[in-house]
């Protein structure tokens, strides 16, 4: 068993010179969620009875 995909919805605002600015908070939040899913996946693989 493996978590194959996750999705996130992030709202960004346009900047004056075009494009968008991605703030460090968004990057940190994405990395944090990825870590949480990897830890949960590792736990469930090691403990298959935990989710039955």
Coordinates of N, CA and C in Angstrom, one line a residue:
X1 N 0.8 -1.2 0.0 CA 0.0 0.0 0.0 C 0.9 1.2 0.0
X2 N 0.5 2.2 -0.8 CA 1.2 3.5 -0.8 C 0.3 4.6 -1.1
X3 N 0.6 5.8 -0.6 CA -0.2 7.0 -0.9 C 0.4 7.4 -2.3
X4 N -0.4 7.4 -3.3 CA 0.1 7.7 -4.6 C 0.0 9.2 -5.0
X5 N -1.0 9.9 -4.6 CA -1.1 11.3 -4.9 C -1.8 12.0 -3.8
X6 N -1.5 13.3 -3.7 CA -2.2 14.2 -2.8 C -2.4 15.5 -3.6
X7 N -3.3 16.3 -3.3 CA -3.5 17.6 -3.9 C -3.6 18.7 -2.9
X8 N -3.3 19.9 -3.3 CA -3.4 21.1 -2.5 C -4.0 22.2 -3.4
X9 N -4.7 23.1 -2.7 CA -5.2 24.2 -3.5 C -4.7 25.5 -2.8
X10 N -3.9 26.2 -3.5 CA -3.2 27.4 -3.0 C -3.6 28.6 -3.8
X11 N -4.1 29.6 -3.1 CA -4.5 30.8 -3.8 C -3.3 31.8 -3.7
X12 N -3.0 32.3 -4.9 CA -1.9 33.3 -5.0 C -2.5 34.6 -5.6
X13 N -1.9 35.7 -5.3 CA -2.3 37.0 -5.9 C -1.3 37.5 -6.9
X14 N -1.8 38.1 -8.0 CA -0.8 38.6 -9.0 C -0.1 39.8 -8.4
X15 N 1.2 40.0 -8.9 CA 2.0 41.1 -8.5 C 1.9 42.2 -9.7
X16 N 2.3 43.4 -9.4 CA 2.2 44.5 -10.3 C 2.9 44.2 -11.6
X17 N 4.1 43.7 -11.5 CA 5.0 43.5 -12.7 C 4.6 42.2 -13.5
X18 N 3.6 41.5 -13.1 CA 3.1 40.3 -13.8 C 3.6 39.1 -13.0
X19 N 3.0 38.0 -13.2 CA 3.3 36.8 -12.5 C 2.7 36.8 -11.1
X20 N 3.2 35.9 -10.2 CA 2.8 35.8 -8.9 C 4.0 35.7 -7.9
X21 N 3.8 36.0 -6.7 CA 4.8 35.8 -5.7 C 4.5 34.6 -4.8
X22 N 5.4 33.6 -4.8 CA 5.2 32.5 -3.9 C 6.0 32.7 -2.6
X23 N 5.2 32.8 -1.5 CA 5.8 33.2 -0.2 C 6.4 31.9 0.4
X24 N 7.4 32.1 1.2 CA 8.1 31.0 1.9 C 7.1 30.2 2.7
X25 N 6.0 30.8 3.3 CA 5.0 30.1 4.1 C 4.3 29.0 3.2
X26 N 4.1 29.3 2.0 CA 3.4 28.3 1.1 C 4.4 27.2 0.9
X27 N 5.6 27.4 0.6 CA 6.6 26.3 0.4 C 6.7 25.5 1.7
X28 N 6.8 26.2 2.8 CA 7.0 25.4 4.1 C 5.7 24.6 4.4
X29 N 4.6 25.1 4.1 CA 3.3 24.4 4.3 C 3.3 23.2 3.4
X30 N 3.6 23.3 2.2 CA 3.7 22.2 1.3 C 4.6 21.1 1.7
X31 N 5.8 21.5 2.2 CA 6.8 20.5 2.7 C 6.3 19.8 3.9
X32 N 5.6 20.6 4.8 CA 5.1 20.0 6.0 C 4.0 19.0 5.7
X33 N 3.1 19.3 4.8 CA 2.1 18.3 4.5 C 2.7 17.1 3.8
X34 N 3.7 17.2 3.0 CA 4.4 16.1 2.4 C 5.0 15.2 3.5
X35 N 5.6 15.8 4.4 CA 6.3 15.1 5.5 C 5.2 14.3 6.3
X36 N 4.1 14.9 6.6 CA 3.0 14.3 7.4 C 2.5 13.0 6.6
X37 N 2.3 13.2 5.3 CA 1.8 12.0 4.6 C 2.9 10.9 4.5
X38 N 4.1 11.2 4.4 CA 5.2 10.2 4.4 C 5.3 9.5 5.7
X39 N 5.2 10.2 6.8 CA 5.2 9.6 8.1 C 4.0 8.7 8.3
X40 N 2.8 9.2 7.9 CA 1.6 8.4 8.0 C 1.7 7.1 7.2
X41 N 2.2 7.2 6.0 CA 2.4 6.1 5.1 C 3.3 5.1 5.7
X42 N 4.4 5.5 6.2 CA 5.4 4.6 6.9 C 4.8 3.9 8.0
X43 N 4.0 4.6 8.9 CA 3.4 4.0 10.0 C 2.4 2.9 9.6
X44 N 1.6 3.3 8.6 CA 0.5 2.3 8.1 C 1.2 1.1 7.5
X45 N 2.3 1.2 6.8 CA 3.0 0.1 6.2 C 3.5 -0.8 7.3
X46 N 4.1 -0.2 8.3 CA 4.7 -0.9 9.5 C 3.6 -1.5 10.4
X47 N 2.4 -0.9 10.4 CA 1.3 -1.4 11.2 C 0.0 -1.6 10.4
X48 N -0.1 -2.6 9.6 CA -1.2 -2.7 8.7 C -2.5 -2.9 9.4
X49 N -2.5 -3.4 10.6 CA -3.8 -3.6 11.4 C -4.3 -2.3 12.0
X50 N -3.5 -1.2 11.9 CA -3.9 0.1 12.5 C -5.1 0.7 11.8
X51 N -5.4 0.4 10.5 CA -6.4 1.1 9.8 C -7.6 0.1 9.5
X52 N -7.6 -1.0 10.1 CA -8.8 -2.0 9.9 C -9.8 -1.8 11.0

